[in-house]
Amino acid sequence: MRTSGLAELEAVMSVARHRSFRAAANDLGVSTSALSHAVAALEARIGVRLFNRTTRSVSLSEAGAQFVSSIAPALTTIQTALDEAGTFRDTPSGTLRINTSAGAAHQVMPVLIDFCARYPDVKLDIVTEGKLIDIVIDGFDAGIRLMEIVPQDMIAVPFGDRQRFAVVGSPAYFARRKPPRTPADLRHHQCIRSRMPSGAIYQWEFERHGEVVRVDGTGPMTLDETGLMLMAARAGVGLTYLTEWTVQADLAAGTLVRVLEAWTPPLDGLALYYPGRRHIPAALRALIEVIREHADAQRVARNPQSKAPTTTPTKKKRATAKRGVAR
């Protein structure tokens, strides 16, 4: 008796999930034509059309929807068994390519250093850039960004403290100008503007009691690098808008003063994210475990009376942020 291969069933599930042969092919790491032939072969074998295809869309037929619903639990059980078995033979090794922003890389560096010490056979290739890229197309194993800008349809592993942005200026600057009390007051101030990787000028974002305000301030300088923004702010050029952890040393030293704190609520922290492929490299699984340990340790440090739950990967349902850079 002839039976359908596991690869064919995975092909059907991926096309059903993505509603696109091209996206499913990228997910599975095969060509679109090979995937299409695999699905067509299975349809011919069972004598049922599983998908309705047009030049613009792909959707499950009635029979296809019932078929997918029936095989999904079994495939999940099989994949879980394969993954568990693989843990006994897979030794983390090779190179992990990770894309992130410079600011996020600085914050996550202690975790990465710990990982390198534990797994000397793994090499980390970290690429930092401001713009958010397609990590699959550009050949990365994973990315690290603020949780709110992790792309849709990625598996996200949250870690790190929640983030806040901060508006800061030097004591010398505030010696000449009255500190702003609301975002509207920024029209009377010199703002160090931020250019995003796309070339657009970033609008400062504020929120309080459900009121959301975006400000495109004016000022004598537009910059695209965090260190330069800090230098300009320390020199009294104007106010700048950066992540809280970026300016925390200056705030502690008194070289910068924070304003509008009530208008900058906390955001979700960082997350490592990766495509929802069936087979995760052993090195990436190991990095996920190290991230979980650090995340749990941070929660215990904040609340010693409670036992920290293990951080589990979650599927990103949508991307909500409009920020172009995670500084």
GROMACS .gro file of C-alpha atoms in nm:
model
  327
    1MET     CA    1   0.000   0.000   0.000
    2ARG     CA    2   0.130   0.344  -0.093
    3THR     CA    3   0.123   0.612   0.175
    4SER     CA    4   0.173   0.986   0.162
    5GLY     CA    5   0.515   1.105   0.268
    6LEU     CA    6   0.565   1.333   0.566
    7ALA     CA    7   0.721   1.597   0.340
    8GLU     CA    8   0.405   1.612   0.128
    9LEU     CA    9   0.187   1.655   0.435
   10GLU     CA   10   0.413   1.930   0.567
   11ALA     CA   11   0.390   2.098   0.227
   12VAL     CA   12   0.010   2.099   0.246
   13MET     CA   13   0.015   2.238   0.601
   14SER     CA   14   0.258   2.516   0.506
   15VAL     CA   15   0.055   2.625   0.201
   16ALA     CA   16  -0.262   2.621   0.413
   17ARG     CA   17  -0.093   2.830   0.682
   18HIS     CA   18   0.054   3.090   0.446
   19ARG     CA   19  -0.217   3.081   0.176
   20SER     CA   20   0.067   3.122  -0.070
   21PHE     CA   21   0.290   2.871  -0.247
   22ARG     CA   22   0.577   3.120  -0.262
   23ALA     CA   23   0.565   3.205   0.111
   24ALA     CA   24   0.529   2.835   0.200
   25ALA     CA   25   0.828   2.748  -0.019
   26ASN     CA   26   1.041   3.010   0.160
   27ASP     CA   27   0.927   2.870   0.493
   28LEU     CA   28   1.024   2.514   0.399
   29GLY     CA   29   1.344   2.607   0.215
   30VAL     CA   30   1.239   2.460  -0.122
   31SER     CA   31   1.157   2.604  -0.462
   32THR     CA   32   0.802   2.711  -0.543
   33SER     CA   33   0.784   2.466  -0.833
   34ALA     CA   34   0.900   2.174  -0.617
   35LEU     CA   35   0.638   2.257  -0.355
   36SER     CA   36   0.364   2.287  -0.617
   37HIS     CA   37   0.457   1.949  -0.766
   38ALA     CA   38   0.454   1.785  -0.421
   39VAL     CA   39   0.104   1.915  -0.345
   40ALA     CA   40  -0.023   1.823  -0.693
   41ALA     CA   41   0.120   1.472  -0.656
   42LEU     CA   42  -0.060   1.424  -0.325
   43GLU     CA   43  -0.387   1.555  -0.472
   44ALA     CA   44  -0.355   1.315  -0.764
   45ARG     CA   45  -0.281   1.024  -0.530
   46ILE     CA   46  -0.583   1.078  -0.307
   47GLY     CA   47  -0.805   1.197  -0.591
   48VAL     CA   48  -0.915   1.519  -0.419
   49ARG     CA   49  -0.837   1.885  -0.486
   50LEU     CA   50  -0.706   2.033  -0.162
   51PHE     CA   51  -0.661   2.393  -0.277
   52ASN     CA   52  -0.851   2.635  -0.496
   53ARG     CA   53  -0.591   2.824  -0.698
   54THR     CA   54  -0.620   3.147  -0.894
   55THR     CA   55  -0.352   3.380  -1.028
   56ARG     CA   56  -0.399   3.598  -0.719
   57SER     CA   57  -0.491   3.370  -0.433
   58VAL     CA   58  -0.474   3.023  -0.282
   59SER     CA   59  -0.742   2.890  -0.048
   60LEU     CA   60  -0.838   2.554   0.096
   61SER     CA   61  -1.118   2.363  -0.069
   62GLU     CA   62  -1.386   2.212   0.156
   63ALA     CA   63  -1.212   1.876   0.134
   64GLY     CA   64  -0.876   2.045   0.194
   65ALA     CA   65  -0.997   2.217   0.508
   66GLN     CA   66  -1.120   1.886   0.650
   67PHE     CA   67  -0.797   1.712   0.550
   68VAL     CA   68  -0.578   1.976   0.717
   69SER     CA   69  -0.790   1.967   1.032
   70SER     CA   70  -0.746   1.589   1.050
   71ILE     CA   71  -0.369   1.569   0.992
   72ALA     CA   72  -0.260   1.873   1.197
   73PRO     CA   73  -0.265   1.701   1.542
   74ALA     CA   74  -0.080   1.397   1.410
   75LEU     CA   75   0.190   1.607   1.242
   76THR     CA   76   0.238   1.807   1.563
   77THR     CA   77   0.284   1.484   1.759
   78ILE     CA   78   0.533   1.348   1.505
   79GLN     CA   79   0.735   1.671   1.494
   80THR     CA   80   0.748   1.688   1.873
   81ALA     CA   81   0.882   1.334   1.885
   82LEU     CA   82   1.145   1.415   1.620
   83ASP     CA   83   1.255   1.729   1.803
   84GLU     CA   84   1.281   1.547   2.134
   85ALA     CA   85   1.484   1.268   1.976
   86GLY     CA   86   1.711   1.520   1.807
   87THR     CA   87   1.811   1.676   2.135
   88PHE     CA   88   2.003   1.360   2.221
   89ARG     CA   89   2.225   1.376   1.912
   90ASP     CA   90   2.242   1.744   1.816
   91THR     CA   91   2.544   1.922   1.959
   92PRO     CA   92   2.523   2.301   1.916
   93SER     CA   93   2.784   2.403   1.661
   94GLY     CA   94   2.830   2.608   1.347
   95THR     CA   95   2.747   2.976   1.292
   96LEU     CA   96   2.437   3.166   1.403
   97ARG     CA   97   2.370   3.483   1.202
   98ILE     CA   98   2.165   3.736   1.398
   99ASN     CA   99   2.035   4.072   1.278
  100THR     CA  100   1.962   4.345   1.532
  101SER     CA  101   1.996   4.716   1.600
  102ALA     CA  102   2.307   4.864   1.760
  103GLY     CA  103   2.114   4.966   2.071
  104ALA     CA  104   1.956   4.624   2.117
  105ALA     CA  105   2.294   4.457   2.063
  106HIS     CA  106   2.449   4.657   2.347
  107GLN     CA  107   2.167   4.560   2.578
  108VAL     CA  108   2.171   4.189   2.494
  109MET     CA  109   2.551   4.153   2.487
  110PRO     CA  110   2.576   3.999   2.839
  111VAL     CA  111   2.342   3.719   2.726
  112LEU     CA  112   2.543   3.659   2.410
  113ILE     CA  113   2.871   3.654   2.602
  114ASP     CA  114   2.725   3.395   2.841
  115PHE     CA  115   2.608   3.188   2.543
  116CYS     CA  116   2.955   3.193   2.384
  117ALA     CA  117   3.111   3.075   2.709
  118ARG     CA  118   2.870   2.782   2.734
  119TYR     CA  119   2.887   2.679   2.367
  120PRO     CA  120   3.239   2.736   2.235
  121ASP     CA  121   3.164   2.539   1.918
  122VAL     CA  122   2.908   2.799   1.808
  123LYS     CA  123   3.015   3.121   1.636
  124LEU     CA  124   2.786   3.423   1.657
  125ASP     CA  125   2.778   3.655   1.355
  126ILE     CA  126   2.598   3.970   1.472
  127VAL     CA  127   2.497   4.233   1.216
  128THR     CA  128   2.362   4.564   1.348
  129GLU     CA  129   2.155   4.804   1.142
  130GLY     CA  130   1.873   5.043   1.209
  131LYS     CA  131   1.625   4.926   0.948
  132LEU     CA  132   1.407   4.621   0.997
  133ILE     CA  133   1.489   4.363   0.730
  134ASP     CA  134   1.348   4.029   0.617
  135ILE     CA  135   1.578   3.790   0.803
  136VAL     CA  136   1.475   3.496   0.584
  137ILE     CA  137   1.555   3.665   0.254
  138ASP     CA  138   1.880   3.809   0.389
  139GLY     CA  139   1.999   3.474   0.526
  140PHE     CA  140   1.980   3.530   0.903
  141ASP     CA  141   1.888   3.262   1.154
  142ALA     CA  142   1.721   3.507   1.392
  143GLY     CA  143   1.671   3.872   1.479
  144ILE     CA  144   1.662   4.074   1.801
  145ARG     CA  145   1.437   4.382   1.822
  146LEU     CA  146   1.182   4.547   2.045
  147MET     CA  147   0.892   4.305   2.086
  148GLU     CA  148   0.647   4.550   1.932
  149ILE     CA  149   0.832   4.565   1.598
  150VAL     CA  150   0.891   4.193   1.554
  151PRO     CA  151   0.740   4.113   1.212
  152GLN     CA  152   0.420   3.916   1.173
  153ASP     CA  153   0.430   3.538   1.151
  154MET     CA  154   0.755   3.510   1.346
  155ILE     CA  155   0.813   3.307   1.660
  156ALA     CA  156   0.916   3.553   1.935
  157VAL     CA  157   1.104   3.478   2.256
  158PRO     CA  158   1.066   3.784   2.484
  159PHE     CA  159   1.338   3.878   2.728
  160GLY     CA  160   1.484   4.183   2.895
  161ASP     CA  161   1.321   4.457   3.097
  162ARG     CA  162   1.041   4.666   2.954
  163GLN     CA  163   1.165   4.969   2.760
  164ARG     CA  164   1.082   5.338   2.780
  165PHE     CA  165   1.183   5.632   2.569
  166ALA     CA  166   1.307   5.949   2.736
  167VAL     CA  167   1.328   6.316   2.640
  168VAL     CA  168   1.650   6.464   2.780
  169GLY     CA  169   1.853   6.782   2.768
  170SER     CA  170   2.159   6.922   2.943
  171PRO     CA  171   2.147   7.137   3.260
  172ALA     CA  172   2.300   7.420   3.055
  173TYR     CA  173   2.015   7.397   2.805
  174PHE     CA  174   1.751   7.413   3.079
  175ALA     CA  175   1.931   7.707   3.236
  176ARG     CA  176   1.819   7.901   2.927
  177ARG     CA  177   1.475   7.748   2.874
  178LYS     CA  178   1.183   7.641   3.089
  179PRO     CA  179   1.138   7.259   3.084
  180PRO     CA  180   0.837   7.143   2.879
  181ARG     CA  181   0.538   7.018   3.075
  182THR     CA  182   0.346   6.866   2.782
  183PRO     CA  183   0.448   6.751   2.434
  184ALA     CA  184   0.283   7.064   2.294
  185ASP     CA  185   0.547   7.274   2.474
  186LEU     CA  186   0.815   7.121   2.250
  187ARG     CA  187   0.727   7.376   1.980
  188HIS     CA  188   0.910   7.629   2.196
  189HIS     CA  189   1.223   7.410   2.221
  190GLN     CA  190   1.517   7.310   2.006
  191CYS     CA  191   1.485   6.940   1.916
  192ILE     CA  192   1.765   6.720   1.787
  193ARG     CA  193   1.579   6.545   1.507
  194SER     CA  194   1.629   6.178   1.424
  195ARG     CA  195   1.652   6.043   1.071
  196MET     CA  196   1.539   5.682   1.029
  197PRO     CA  197   1.715   5.436   0.797
  198SER     CA  198   1.438   5.495   0.540
  199GLY     CA  199   1.536   5.862   0.528
  200ALA     CA  200   1.216   5.980   0.697
  201ILE     CA  201   1.232   6.203   1.004
  202TYR     CA  202   1.114   6.019   1.312
  203GLN     CA  203   0.825   6.175   1.501
  204TRP     CA  204   0.855   6.160   1.878
  205GLU     CA  205   0.573   5.950   2.029
  206PHE     CA  206   0.398   6.021   2.358
  207GLU     CA  207   0.100   5.877   2.543
  208ARG     CA  208  -0.083   5.963   2.863
  209HIS     CA  209  -0.427   5.859   2.990
  210GLY     CA  210  -0.509   5.715   2.649
  211GLU     CA  211  -0.407   6.029   2.462
  212VAL     CA  212  -0.147   5.962   2.192
  213VAL     CA  213   0.063   6.252   2.062
  214ARG     CA  214   0.329   6.256   1.789
  215VAL     CA  215   0.563   6.553   1.760
  216ASP     CA  216   0.783   6.647   1.466
  217GLY     CA  217   1.002   6.899   1.643
  218THR     CA  218   1.225   7.159   1.487
  219GLY     CA  219   1.587   7.225   1.572
  220PRO     CA  220   1.935   7.303   1.445
  221MET     CA  221   2.050   6.944   1.391
  222THR     CA  222   1.925   6.621   1.233
  223LEU     CA  223   2.123   6.304   1.310
  224ASP     CA  224   2.099   5.930   1.246
  225GLU     CA  225   2.329   5.787   1.514
  226THR     CA  226   2.263   5.755   1.885
  227GLY     CA  227   2.612   5.851   2.004
  228LEU     CA  228   2.601   6.174   1.806
  229MET     CA  229   2.260   6.259   1.951
  230LEU     CA  230   2.397   6.212   2.302
  231MET     CA  231   2.697   6.432   2.227
  232ALA     CA  232   2.476   6.709   2.090
  233ALA     CA  233   2.238   6.691   2.387
  234ARG     CA  234   2.524   6.701   2.640
  235ALA     CA  235   2.661   7.008   2.462
  236GLY     CA  236   2.330   7.190   2.504
  237VAL     CA  237   2.229   7.187   2.136
  238GLY     CA  238   1.876   7.079   2.224
  239LEU     CA  239   1.652   6.800   2.347
  240THR     CA  240   1.682   6.444   2.222
  241TYR     CA  241   1.453   6.140   2.236
  242LEU     CA  242   1.625   5.808   2.306
  243THR     CA  243   1.565   5.483   2.489
  244GLU     CA  244   1.582   5.507   2.866
  245TRP     CA  245   1.870   5.261   2.900
  246THR     CA  246   2.073   5.464   2.647
  247VAL     CA  247   2.061   5.776   2.864
  248GLN     CA  248   2.059   5.616   3.211
  249ALA     CA  249   2.432   5.676   3.273
  250ASP     CA  250   2.397   6.045   3.184
  251LEU     CA  251   2.091   6.080   3.405
  252ALA     CA  252   2.278   5.922   3.698
  253ALA     CA  253   2.580   6.148   3.638
  254GLY     CA  254   2.365   6.459   3.602
  255THR     CA  255   2.497   6.540   3.254
  256LEU     CA  256   2.144   6.511   3.118
  257VAL     CA  257   1.806   6.594   3.273
  258ARG     CA  258   1.485   6.412   3.190
  259VAL     CA  259   1.153   6.579   3.109
  260LEU     CA  260   0.803   6.464   3.006
  261GLU     CA  261   0.853   6.136   3.192
  262ALA     CA  262   0.479   6.098   3.256
  263TRP     CA  263   0.423   6.100   2.880
  264THR     CA  264   0.653   5.805   2.802
  265PRO     CA  265   0.487   5.483   2.927
  266PRO     CA  266   0.678   5.155   2.924
  267LEU     CA  267   0.688   4.938   2.614
  268ASP     CA  268   0.748   4.567   2.578
  269GLY     CA  269   1.113   4.468   2.600
  270LEU     CA  270   1.335   4.295   2.349
  271ALA     CA  271   1.263   3.965   2.179
  272LEU     CA  272   1.465   3.716   1.982
  273TYR     CA  273   1.259   3.607   1.681
  274TYR     CA  274   1.293   3.348   1.407
  275PRO     CA  275   1.080   3.203   1.128
  276GLY     CA  276   0.833   2.932   1.219
  277ARG     CA  277   1.020   2.653   1.048
  278ARG     CA  278   0.974   2.294   1.157
  279HIS     CA  279   1.341   2.223   1.223
  280ILE     CA  280   1.527   2.466   1.447
  281PRO     CA  281   1.910   2.437   1.447
  282ALA     CA  282   2.055   2.302   1.769
  283ALA     CA  283   2.257   2.622   1.816
  284LEU     CA  284   1.945   2.837   1.796
  285ARG     CA  285   1.761   2.610   2.039
  286ALA     CA  286   2.051   2.649   2.280
  287LEU     CA  287   2.042   3.028   2.249
  288ILE     CA  288   1.669   3.026   2.319
  289GLU     CA  289   1.730   2.829   2.639
  290VAL     CA  290   1.999   3.075   2.754
  291ILE     CA  291   1.762   3.365   2.686
  292ARG     CA  292   1.490   3.193   2.889
  293GLU     CA  293   1.727   3.149   3.182
  294HIS     CA  294   1.829   3.515   3.178
  295ALA     CA  295   1.467   3.631   3.146
  296ASP     CA  296   1.362   3.414   3.441
  297ALA     CA  297   1.658   3.537   3.648
  298GLN     CA  298   1.557   3.898   3.581
  299ARG     CA  299   1.201   3.831   3.696
  300VAL     CA  300   1.324   3.665   4.017
  301ALA     CA  301   1.558   3.960   4.082
  302ARG     CA  302   1.266   4.202   4.048
  303ASN     CA  303   1.037   3.991   4.265
  304PRO     CA  304   1.236   3.752   4.491
  305GLN     CA  305   0.916   3.625   4.659
  306SER     CA  306   0.784   3.461   4.342
  307LYS     CA  307   0.917   3.179   4.131
  308ALA     CA  308   0.978   3.295   3.776
  309PRO     CA  309   0.789   3.110   3.503
  310THR     CA  310   0.984   2.986   3.205
  311THR     CA  311   0.969   3.222   2.908
  312THR     CA  312   0.808   3.042   2.616
  313PRO     CA  313   0.821   3.136   2.248
  314THR     CA  314   0.503   3.296   2.119
  315LYS     CA  315   0.369   3.343   1.769
  316LYS     CA  316   0.357   3.708   1.668
  317LYS     CA  317   0.007   3.794   1.550
  318ARG     CA  318   0.072   4.148   1.434
  319ALA     CA  319   0.331   4.424   1.427
  320THR     CA  320   0.205   4.735   1.604
  321ALA     CA  321   0.495   4.975   1.624
  322LYS     CA  322   0.572   5.263   1.395
  323ARG     CA  323   0.925   5.307   1.526
  324GLY     CA  324   1.192   5.258   1.264
  325VAL     CA  325   1.484   5.213   1.503
  326ALA     CA  326   1.523   5.030   1.834
  327ARG     CA  327   1.802   5.243   1.982
   0.00000   0.00000   0.00000
